[in-house]
Amino acid sequence: MSEERRDRPVRVLVTGGTSGLGLAMASALAAAGATVALTGRSGTRADEVAGQLPGAVGVEMDVRDEGSVARAVDQVWSRLGGIDMLVNNAGIGMRTVNPRFMTEPQGFWDVPADGFRAVIETNLTGYFLVAREVTPRMLAAGGGRIVNIAVNRSTMHRTGFVPYGPSRAGSEALSRIMAADLRGTGVTVNLLLPGGATATGMLPPDAVPGSMPILEPAVMGPSIVWLASDAADGVHDERIVAVDFERWLDDRNGAR
């Protein structure tokens, strides 16, 4: 980013920042000195959560709705004076179509069409709509960073994981094409994922510690803070696994 960026706190928009991975990342960024705007479908809830973080602001955004996205991005850009980093995180999981998906997976033919559409529109179309609104502003400003939150690739072909698996496979493909389209522009695009099942509201009550390793959302903190830092200048089209971040960073530094 430009020298101007280094003279002030980095300005970050985190979608779906009121809980789970989004809240963990917003909290880590705010604690590291970033100015954070976090979004949620409920503006009241977004304001309440933002009020618990230093210098953060809450904004209502429904990532499935173009008008809502445009209004929210306008508001964030105005309140923060710009956006240096977008963290595309807002999403919904398998519980919306099968509350017991971990123990009683259902075939794709039993998934209701409206449930399928809701997950795709949130997890895939939502990433597109927010990035589509933010990117031209970043290009006009001379640069920026986009981080798209991803999942393990095993999720994309796991039994009973329609529509969540396809939505995340699509968002990962979208991210890679975004990176190709933006190469050399000053706007970077990277993927970041926890590296395993994480203790968020997407897990059903019967997915308890002991049945599988469960990561804490805070695992995302070090990697997202690094991606917002000067050290990540020029890092582009990478797929970073948060649980392996330190090893990835050591390997990267050792390769220089």
mmCIF file of C-alpha atoms in Angstrom:
data_model
loop_
_atom_site.group_PDB
_atom_site.id
_atom_site.type_symbol
_atom_site.label_atom_id
_atom_site.label_comp_id
_atom_site.label_asym_id
_atom_site.label_seq_id
_atom_site.Cartn_x
_atom_site.Cartn_y
_atom_site.Cartn_z
ATOM 1 C CA MET A 1 0.000 0.000 0.000
ATOM 2 C CA SER A 2 0.973 3.632 -0.237
ATOM 3 C CA GLU A 3 3.073 5.606 2.225
ATOM 4 C CA GLU A 4 -0.140 7.395 3.250
ATOM 5 C CA ARG A 5 -1.489 4.046 4.486
ATOM 6 C CA ARG A 6 1.424 3.749 6.930
ATOM 7 C CA ASP A 7 0.665 7.123 8.489
ATOM 8 C CA ARG A 8 -2.692 6.035 9.923
ATOM 9 C CA PRO A 9 -4.445 2.924 11.218
ATOM 10 C CA VAL A 10 -5.449 0.442 8.547
ATOM 11 C CA ARG A 11 -9.183 0.609 7.799
ATOM 12 C CA VAL A 12 -10.877 -2.781 7.578
ATOM 13 C CA LEU A 13 -14.388 -3.868 6.626
ATOM 14 C CA VAL A 14 -15.305 -7.289 8.059
ATOM 15 C CA THR A 15 -18.588 -8.724 6.799
ATOM 16 C CA GLY A 16 -20.489 -10.995 9.161
ATOM 17 C CA GLY A 17 -18.465 -9.591 12.032
ATOM 18 C CA THR A 18 -20.946 -9.966 14.887
ATOM 19 C CA SER A 19 -20.051 -13.560 15.807
ATOM 20 C CA GLY A 20 -17.832 -16.525 15.039
ATOM 21 C CA LEU A 21 -14.804 -16.091 12.802
ATOM 22 C CA GLY A 22 -15.833 -12.578 11.837
ATOM 23 C CA LEU A 23 -15.929 -11.357 15.410
ATOM 24 C CA ALA A 24 -12.637 -13.080 16.202
ATOM 25 C CA MET A 25 -10.950 -11.351 13.268
ATOM 26 C CA ALA A 26 -12.542 -7.974 13.975
ATOM 27 C CA SER A 27 -11.426 -8.244 17.613
ATOM 28 C CA ALA A 28 -7.850 -9.149 16.677
ATOM 29 C CA LEU A 29 -7.633 -6.344 14.137
ATOM 30 C CA ALA A 30 -9.059 -3.756 16.537
ATOM 31 C CA ALA A 31 -6.690 -4.890 19.289
ATOM 32 C CA ALA A 32 -3.788 -4.483 16.847
ATOM 33 C CA GLY A 33 -4.782 -0.859 16.195
ATOM 34 C CA ALA A 34 -6.878 -1.154 13.034
ATOM 35 C CA THR A 35 -10.037 0.870 12.548
ATOM 36 C CA VAL A 36 -12.718 -1.760 11.979
ATOM 37 C CA ALA A 37 -16.210 -1.655 10.528
ATOM 38 C CA LEU A 38 -18.131 -4.871 11.096
ATOM 39 C CA THR A 39 -21.416 -5.760 9.481
ATOM 40 C CA GLY A 40 -24.459 -7.843 10.321
ATOM 41 C CA ARG A 41 -27.983 -8.183 9.007
ATOM 42 C CA SER A 42 -29.152 -6.418 12.158
ATOM 43 C CA GLY A 43 -27.745 -2.913 12.444
ATOM 44 C CA THR A 44 -28.605 -2.852 16.142
ATOM 45 C CA ARG A 45 -26.650 -6.024 16.771
ATOM 46 C CA ALA A 46 -23.717 -4.741 14.692
ATOM 47 C CA ASP A 47 -23.647 -1.527 16.753
ATOM 48 C CA GLU A 48 -23.763 -3.479 20.021
ATOM 49 C CA VAL A 49 -20.859 -5.737 19.057
ATOM 50 C CA ALA A 50 -18.796 -2.884 17.607
ATOM 51 C CA GLY A 51 -19.276 -0.970 20.854
ATOM 52 C CA GLN A 52 -17.276 -3.665 22.635
ATOM 53 C CA LEU A 53 -14.232 -3.184 20.392
ATOM 54 C CA PRO A 54 -11.874 -0.182 20.497
ATOM 55 C CA GLY A 55 -12.683 2.296 17.749
ATOM 56 C CA ALA A 56 -14.971 -0.063 15.829
ATOM 57 C CA VAL A 57 -18.220 0.826 14.072
ATOM 58 C CA GLY A 58 -21.184 -1.386 13.252
ATOM 59 C CA VAL A 59 -23.076 -1.279 9.964
ATOM 60 C CA GLU A 60 -26.190 -3.065 8.747
ATOM 61 C CA MET A 61 -25.592 -5.134 5.616
ATOM 62 C CA ASP A 62 -27.421 -7.989 3.942
ATOM 63 C CA VAL A 63 -24.762 -9.363 1.600
ATOM 64 C CA ARG A 64 -27.459 -10.974 -0.593
ATOM 65 C CA ASP A 65 -28.985 -7.609 -1.494
ATOM 66 C CA GLU A 66 -27.224 -5.236 -3.904
ATOM 67 C CA GLY A 67 -28.891 -2.160 -2.488
ATOM 68 C CA SER A 68 -27.995 -3.068 1.090
ATOM 69 C CA VAL A 69 -24.387 -3.749 0.084
ATOM 70 C CA ALA A 70 -24.091 -0.428 -1.765
ATOM 71 C CA ARG A 71 -25.554 1.543 1.136
ATOM 72 C CA ALA A 72 -23.332 -0.186 3.683
ATOM 73 C CA VAL A 73 -20.134 0.286 1.679
ATOM 74 C CA ASP A 74 -20.991 3.966 1.169
ATOM 75 C CA GLN A 75 -21.507 4.310 4.911
ATOM 76 C CA VAL A 76 -18.285 2.523 5.824
ATOM 77 C CA TRP A 77 -16.255 4.473 3.275
ATOM 78 C CA SER A 78 -17.626 7.737 4.656
ATOM 79 C CA ARG A 79 -17.211 6.868 8.343
ATOM 80 C CA LEU A 80 -13.719 5.387 7.987
ATOM 81 C CA GLY A 81 -12.520 7.719 5.243
ATOM 82 C CA GLY A 82 -11.849 4.749 2.964
ATOM 83 C CA ILE A 83 -11.344 0.993 3.091
ATOM 84 C CA ASP A 84 -7.861 -0.505 2.979
ATOM 85 C CA MET A 85 -8.936 -4.121 3.483
ATOM 86 C CA LEU A 86 -12.119 -6.063 2.866
ATOM 87 C CA VAL A 87 -12.590 -9.325 4.774
ATOM 88 C CA ASN A 88 -15.325 -11.264 2.991
ATOM 89 C CA ASN A 89 -16.586 -13.503 5.779
ATOM 90 C CA ALA A 90 -20.395 -13.347 6.020
ATOM 91 C CA GLY A 91 -21.888 -16.777 5.533
ATOM 92 C CA ILE A 92 -24.430 -19.341 6.666
ATOM 93 C CA GLY A 93 -23.889 -23.052 7.131
ATOM 94 C CA MET A 94 -25.465 -26.471 6.785
ATOM 95 C CA ARG A 95 -27.632 -26.005 9.873
ATOM 96 C CA THR A 96 -29.967 -23.825 7.791
ATOM 97 C CA VAL A 97 -30.960 -26.834 5.658
ATOM 98 C CA ASN A 98 -30.219 -29.753 8.014
ATOM 99 C CA PRO A 99 -29.847 -29.010 11.739
ATOM 100 C CA ARG A 100 -28.265 -32.452 12.377
ATOM 101 C CA PHE A 101 -25.995 -32.523 9.340
ATOM 102 C CA MET A 102 -23.007 -33.874 11.292
ATOM 103 C CA THR A 103 -24.793 -36.981 12.567
ATOM 104 C CA GLU A 104 -27.620 -37.438 10.052
ATOM 105 C CA PRO A 105 -26.403 -36.261 6.628
ATOM 106 C CA GLN A 106 -29.070 -35.988 3.955
ATOM 107 C CA GLY A 107 -28.795 -36.522 0.211
ATOM 108 C CA PHE A 108 -28.734 -33.523 -2.063
ATOM 109 C CA TRP A 109 -32.175 -34.525 -3.409
ATOM 110 C CA ASP A 110 -33.679 -33.858 0.022
ATOM 111 C CA VAL A 111 -32.330 -30.291 0.229
ATOM 112 C CA PRO A 112 -35.109 -27.726 -0.233
ATOM 113 C CA ALA A 113 -34.555 -25.427 -3.207
ATOM 114 C CA ASP A 114 -35.039 -22.263 -1.144
ATOM 115 C CA GLY A 115 -32.462 -23.482 1.373
ATOM 116 C CA PHE A 116 -30.003 -24.169 -1.436
ATOM 117 C CA ARG A 117 -30.513 -20.695 -2.867
ATOM 118 C CA ALA A 118 -30.138 -19.002 0.512
ATOM 119 C CA VAL A 119 -26.729 -20.594 1.149
ATOM 120 C CA ILE A 120 -25.427 -19.906 -2.371
ATOM 121 C CA GLU A 121 -26.706 -16.324 -2.321
ATOM 122 C CA THR A 122 -25.034 -15.651 1.027
ATOM 123 C CA ASN A 123 -21.763 -17.543 0.737
ATOM 124 C CA LEU A 124 -21.013 -17.047 -2.956
ATOM 125 C CA THR A 125 -23.114 -14.238 -4.386
ATOM 126 C CA GLY A 126 -22.515 -12.244 -1.205
ATOM 127 C CA TYR A 127 -18.734 -12.400 -1.630
ATOM 128 C CA PHE A 128 -19.158 -11.247 -5.233
ATOM 129 C CA LEU A 129 -21.512 -8.370 -4.429
ATOM 130 C CA VAL A 130 -19.373 -6.913 -1.636
ATOM 131 C CA ALA A 131 -16.099 -7.270 -3.578
ATOM 132 C CA ARG A 132 -17.790 -5.812 -6.663
ATOM 133 C CA GLU A 133 -18.803 -2.738 -4.664
ATOM 134 C CA VAL A 134 -15.462 -2.231 -2.889
ATOM 135 C CA THR A 135 -12.956 -3.024 -5.637
ATOM 136 C CA PRO A 136 -13.550 -0.010 -7.928
ATOM 137 C CA ARG A 137 -13.062 2.273 -4.920
ATOM 138 C CA MET A 138 -9.795 0.540 -4.034
ATOM 139 C CA LEU A 139 -8.589 0.781 -7.625
ATOM 140 C CA ALA A 140 -9.383 4.498 -7.700
ATOM 141 C CA ALA A 141 -7.561 4.938 -4.374
ATOM 142 C CA GLY A 142 -4.454 3.216 -5.739
ATOM 143 C CA GLY A 143 -4.651 -0.112 -3.916
ATOM 144 C CA GLY A 144 -6.190 -2.276 -1.251
ATOM 145 C CA ARG A 145 -6.490 -5.804 0.043
ATOM 146 C CA ILE A 146 -9.248 -8.394 -0.153
ATOM 147 C CA VAL A 147 -9.264 -11.478 2.054
ATOM 148 C CA ASN A 148 -11.883 -14.111 1.278
ATOM 149 C CA ILE A 149 -12.575 -16.574 4.073
ATOM 150 C CA ALA A 150 -12.528 -20.195 2.901
ATOM 151 C CA VAL A 151 -12.827 -23.732 4.284
ATOM 152 C CA ASN A 152 -10.975 -27.031 4.002
ATOM 153 C CA ARG A 153 -11.273 -28.557 0.553
ATOM 154 C CA SER A 154 -12.657 -31.772 2.079
ATOM 155 C CA THR A 155 -15.783 -29.776 2.926
ATOM 156 C CA MET A 156 -16.371 -29.250 -0.785
ATOM 157 C CA HIS A 157 -17.002 -32.946 -1.512
ATOM 158 C CA ARG A 158 -18.146 -34.327 1.829
ATOM 159 C CA THR A 159 -21.249 -36.525 2.037
ATOM 160 C CA GLY A 160 -24.348 -34.542 2.937
ATOM 161 C CA PHE A 161 -22.750 -31.114 2.412
ATOM 162 C CA VAL A 162 -25.035 -29.697 -0.270
ATOM 163 C CA PRO A 163 -25.332 -26.727 -0.507
ATOM 164 C CA TYR A 164 -22.538 -25.543 1.831
ATOM 165 C CA GLY A 165 -19.735 -27.420 0.059
ATOM 166 C CA PRO A 166 -20.632 -26.112 -3.403
ATOM 167 C CA SER A 167 -21.025 -22.570 -2.050
ATOM 168 C CA ARG A 168 -17.506 -22.627 -0.620
ATOM 169 C CA ALA A 169 -16.010 -24.284 -3.695
ATOM 170 C CA GLY A 170 -17.576 -21.493 -5.711
ATOM 171 C CA SER A 171 -16.297 -18.755 -3.439
ATOM 172 C CA GLU A 172 -12.779 -20.187 -3.641
ATOM 173 C CA ALA A 173 -12.921 -20.281 -7.447
ATOM 174 C CA LEU A 174 -14.279 -16.722 -7.394
ATOM 175 C CA SER A 175 -11.364 -15.635 -5.223
ATOM 176 C CA ARG A 176 -8.766 -17.130 -7.560
ATOM 177 C CA ILE A 177 -10.350 -15.435 -10.583
ATOM 178 C CA MET A 178 -10.523 -12.140 -8.676
ATOM 179 C CA ALA A 179 -6.806 -12.492 -7.989
ATOM 180 C CA ALA A 180 -6.112 -13.119 -11.675
ATOM 181 C CA ASP A 181 -8.223 -10.139 -12.739
ATOM 182 C CA LEU A 182 -6.536 -7.833 -10.219
ATOM 183 C CA ARG A 183 -2.928 -8.957 -10.660
ATOM 184 C CA GLY A 184 -0.659 -5.932 -11.013
ATOM 185 C CA THR A 185 -3.335 -3.383 -10.061
ATOM 186 C CA GLY A 186 -2.293 -2.739 -6.461
ATOM 187 C CA VAL A 187 -5.335 -4.579 -5.102
ATOM 188 C CA THR A 188 -4.382 -7.974 -3.689
ATOM 189 C CA VAL A 189 -6.625 -10.975 -3.090
ATOM 190 C CA ASN A 190 -5.920 -13.877 -0.751
ATOM 191 C CA LEU A 191 -7.774 -16.810 0.790
ATOM 192 C CA LEU A 192 -7.726 -17.509 4.518
ATOM 193 C CA LEU A 193 -9.248 -20.515 6.280
ATOM 194 C CA PRO A 194 -9.136 -21.855 9.849
ATOM 195 C CA GLY A 195 -7.818 -25.320 8.961
ATOM 196 C CA GLY A 196 -10.502 -27.423 10.616
ATOM 197 C CA ALA A 197 -13.914 -27.410 12.238
ATOM 198 C CA THR A 198 -14.235 -24.290 14.365
ATOM 199 C CA ALA A 199 -16.403 -23.537 17.404
ATOM 200 C CA THR A 200 -18.925 -21.208 15.781
ATOM 201 C CA GLY A 201 -22.689 -21.150 15.463
ATOM 202 C CA MET A 202 -22.413 -23.155 12.266
ATOM 203 C CA LEU A 203 -21.739 -26.347 14.223
ATOM 204 C CA PRO A 204 -24.775 -28.222 15.559
ATOM 205 C CA PRO A 205 -25.106 -28.956 19.293
ATOM 206 C CA ASP A 206 -24.223 -32.622 18.732
ATOM 207 C CA ALA A 207 -20.812 -31.733 17.270
ATOM 208 C CA VAL A 208 -19.088 -31.686 20.642
ATOM 209 C CA PRO A 209 -15.390 -31.673 21.566
ATOM 210 C CA GLY A 210 -14.273 -35.276 21.699
ATOM 211 C CA SER A 211 -16.096 -36.278 18.529
ATOM 212 C CA MET A 212 -13.615 -34.247 16.443
ATOM 213 C CA PRO A 213 -10.858 -31.687 16.967
ATOM 214 C CA ILE A 214 -12.495 -28.282 17.350
ATOM 215 C CA LEU A 215 -10.540 -25.061 16.758
ATOM 216 C CA GLU A 216 -11.315 -21.802 18.503
ATOM 217 C CA PRO A 217 -12.218 -18.795 16.301
ATOM 218 C CA ALA A 218 -9.232 -16.907 17.743
ATOM 219 C CA VAL A 219 -7.015 -19.088 15.531
ATOM 220 C CA MET A 220 -7.734 -16.539 12.782
ATOM 221 C CA GLY A 221 -6.226 -13.623 14.700
ATOM 222 C CA PRO A 222 -2.483 -13.789 13.936
ATOM 223 C CA SER A 223 -2.938 -14.415 10.224
ATOM 224 C CA ILE A 224 -5.543 -11.697 9.621
ATOM 225 C CA VAL A 225 -3.518 -9.146 11.582
ATOM 226 C CA TRP A 226 -0.444 -10.046 9.496
ATOM 227 C CA LEU A 227 -2.436 -9.731 6.259
ATOM 228 C CA ALA A 228 -3.389 -6.200 7.317
ATOM 229 C CA SER A 229 0.217 -5.246 8.118
ATOM 230 C CA ASP A 230 3.009 -3.721 6.055
ATOM 231 C CA ALA A 231 4.705 -7.133 6.068
ATOM 232 C CA ALA A 232 1.992 -8.411 3.725
ATOM 233 C CA ASP A 233 2.562 -5.758 1.051
ATOM 234 C CA GLY A 234 2.397 -7.474 -2.327
ATOM 235 C CA VAL A 235 1.203 -10.843 -0.978
ATOM 236 C CA HIS A 236 -1.255 -12.008 -3.610
ATOM 237 C CA ASP A 237 -3.230 -15.118 -4.603
ATOM 238 C CA GLU A 238 -2.170 -17.137 -1.544
ATOM 239 C CA ARG A 239 -4.220 -19.735 0.307
ATOM 240 C CA ILE A 240 -3.312 -19.407 3.979
ATOM 241 C CA VAL A 241 -4.381 -21.956 6.597
ATOM 242 C CA ALA A 242 -4.618 -20.175 9.954
ATOM 243 C CA VAL A 243 -3.714 -23.196 12.080
ATOM 244 C CA ASP A 244 -0.502 -23.577 10.040
ATOM 245 C CA PHE A 245 0.184 -19.851 9.681
ATOM 246 C CA GLU A 246 3.473 -19.722 11.592
ATOM 247 C CA ARG A 247 4.923 -22.593 9.561
ATOM 248 C CA TRP A 248 3.655 -21.028 6.325
ATOM 249 C CA LEU A 249 5.242 -17.714 7.256
ATOM 250 C CA ASP A 250 8.549 -19.368 8.210
ATOM 251 C CA ASP A 251 8.583 -21.217 4.879
ATOM 252 C CA ARG A 252 7.794 -18.007 3.022
ATOM 253 C CA ASN A 253 10.507 -16.048 4.793
ATOM 254 C CA GLY A 254 12.992 -18.864 4.306
ATOM 255 C CA ALA A 255 12.332 -18.933 0.577
ATOM 256 C CA ARG A 256 13.378 -15.318 0.162
#
